[in-house]
Coordinates of C-alpha atoms in Angstrom, one line a residue:
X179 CA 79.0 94.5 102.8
X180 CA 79.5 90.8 102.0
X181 CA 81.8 91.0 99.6
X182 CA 85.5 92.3 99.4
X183 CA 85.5 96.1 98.3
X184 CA 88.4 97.0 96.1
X185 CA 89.2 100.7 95.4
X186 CA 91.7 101.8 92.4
X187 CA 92.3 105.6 91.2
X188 CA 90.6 106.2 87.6
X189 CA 93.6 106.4 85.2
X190 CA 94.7 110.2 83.6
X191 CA 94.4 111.9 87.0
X192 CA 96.1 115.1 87.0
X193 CA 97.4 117.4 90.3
X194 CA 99.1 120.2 90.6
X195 CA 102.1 119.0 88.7
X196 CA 100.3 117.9 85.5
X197 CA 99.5 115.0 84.1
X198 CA 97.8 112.6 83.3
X199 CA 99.5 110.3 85.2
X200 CA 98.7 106.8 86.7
X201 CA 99.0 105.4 89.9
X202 CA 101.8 102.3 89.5
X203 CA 100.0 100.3 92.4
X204 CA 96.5 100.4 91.5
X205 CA 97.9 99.7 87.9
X206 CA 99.8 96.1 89.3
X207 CA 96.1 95.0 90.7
X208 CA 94.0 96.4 87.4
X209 CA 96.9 93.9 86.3
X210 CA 95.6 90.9 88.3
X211 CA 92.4 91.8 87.7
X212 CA 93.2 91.3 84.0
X213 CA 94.7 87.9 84.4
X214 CA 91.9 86.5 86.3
X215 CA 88.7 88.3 85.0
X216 CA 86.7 86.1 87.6
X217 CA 87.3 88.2 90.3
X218 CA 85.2 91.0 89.1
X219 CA 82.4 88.9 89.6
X220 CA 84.0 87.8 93.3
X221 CA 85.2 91.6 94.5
X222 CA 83.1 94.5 94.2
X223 CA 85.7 96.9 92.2
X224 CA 85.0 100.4 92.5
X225 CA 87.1 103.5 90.3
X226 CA 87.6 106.6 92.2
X227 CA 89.0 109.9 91.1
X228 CA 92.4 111.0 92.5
X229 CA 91.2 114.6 94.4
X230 CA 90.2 114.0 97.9
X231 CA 87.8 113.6 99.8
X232 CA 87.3 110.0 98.8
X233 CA 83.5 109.7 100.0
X234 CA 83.2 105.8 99.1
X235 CA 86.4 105.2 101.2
X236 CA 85.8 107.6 103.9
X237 CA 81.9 106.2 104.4
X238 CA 83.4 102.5 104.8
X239 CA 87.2 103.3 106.6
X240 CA 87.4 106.6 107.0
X241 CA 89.0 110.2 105.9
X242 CA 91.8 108.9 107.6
X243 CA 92.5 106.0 105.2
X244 CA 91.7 107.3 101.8
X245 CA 95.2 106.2 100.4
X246 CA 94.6 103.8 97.3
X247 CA 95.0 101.8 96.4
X248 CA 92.7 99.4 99.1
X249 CA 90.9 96.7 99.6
X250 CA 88.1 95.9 102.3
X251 CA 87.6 92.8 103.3
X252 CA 83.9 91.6 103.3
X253 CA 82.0 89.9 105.8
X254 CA 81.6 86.7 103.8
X255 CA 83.2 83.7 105.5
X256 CA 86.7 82.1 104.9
X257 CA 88.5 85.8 105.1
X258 CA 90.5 84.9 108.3
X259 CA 93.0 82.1 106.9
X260 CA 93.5 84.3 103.9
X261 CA 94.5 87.7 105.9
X262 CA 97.3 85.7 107.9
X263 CA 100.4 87.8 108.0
X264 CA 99.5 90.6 106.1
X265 CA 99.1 94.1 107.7
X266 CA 95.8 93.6 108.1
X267 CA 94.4 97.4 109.3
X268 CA 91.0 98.3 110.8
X269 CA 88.9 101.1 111.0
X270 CA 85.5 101.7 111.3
X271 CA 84.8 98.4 112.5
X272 CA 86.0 96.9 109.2
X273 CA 89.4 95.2 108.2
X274 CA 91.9 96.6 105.2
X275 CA 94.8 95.9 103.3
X276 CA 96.4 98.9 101.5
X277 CA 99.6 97.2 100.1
X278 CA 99.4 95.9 96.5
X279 CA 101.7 92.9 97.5
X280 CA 99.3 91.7 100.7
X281 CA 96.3 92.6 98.5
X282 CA 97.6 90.4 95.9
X283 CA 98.4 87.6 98.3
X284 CA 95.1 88.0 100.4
X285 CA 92.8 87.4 96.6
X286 CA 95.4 84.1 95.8
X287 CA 94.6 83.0 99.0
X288 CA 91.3 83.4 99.0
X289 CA 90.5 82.7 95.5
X290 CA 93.0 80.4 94.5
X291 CA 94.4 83.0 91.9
X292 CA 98.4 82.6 91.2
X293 CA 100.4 84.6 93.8
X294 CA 102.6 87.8 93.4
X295 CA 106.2 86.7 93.1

């Protein structure tokens, strides 16, 4: 996996409680996504549906990670600098950041995109 992975829930999931609802956080980085269409072609963005299990996640961090929204940082070089002083998780062998604020601050970082204020 060179590039970054970046997993959102589908929106107009519903649960046991009804529906269809959206998940806030993985709206904020559709958001940024929005803002700076380039990193589509710099992320590899994948939509997921809210029931569990979560095989994409699990397969690359797994079962015991599957909370999204999250992003997986790629093998491609430069990643260190930009994952300084987030909480930068790993599992699997691979490195993750599950909050929308260090998700936002690791892509400015790393691809020079504004940064959340």
């Amino acid at each position: 996996m060179a590039r970054d992975q970046l997993f959102l829930l589908k929106p107009d999931f519903r649960d046991d409680s009804g529906g269809p609802w959206y998940c806030p956080s993985c709206a904020t980085l559709e958001g940024v996504l929005g803002f700076y269409p380039r990193l589509r072609d710099l992320l590899e963005v994948q939509y997921l549906a809210f029931p569990r299990p979560r095989d994409p996640v699990i397969a690359v961090i797994g079962a015991e990670n599957q909370g999204l929204p999250v992003l997986v940082v790629g093998t491609e070089p430069g990643a260190d600098a930009a994952l300084a002083g987030l909480d930068v998780r790993e599992a699997k062998g691979r490195r993750f950041l599950q909050s929308p604020g260090d998700i936002g601050r690791y892509l400015a970082r790393r691809h020079g995109i504004g940064a959340p204020h």
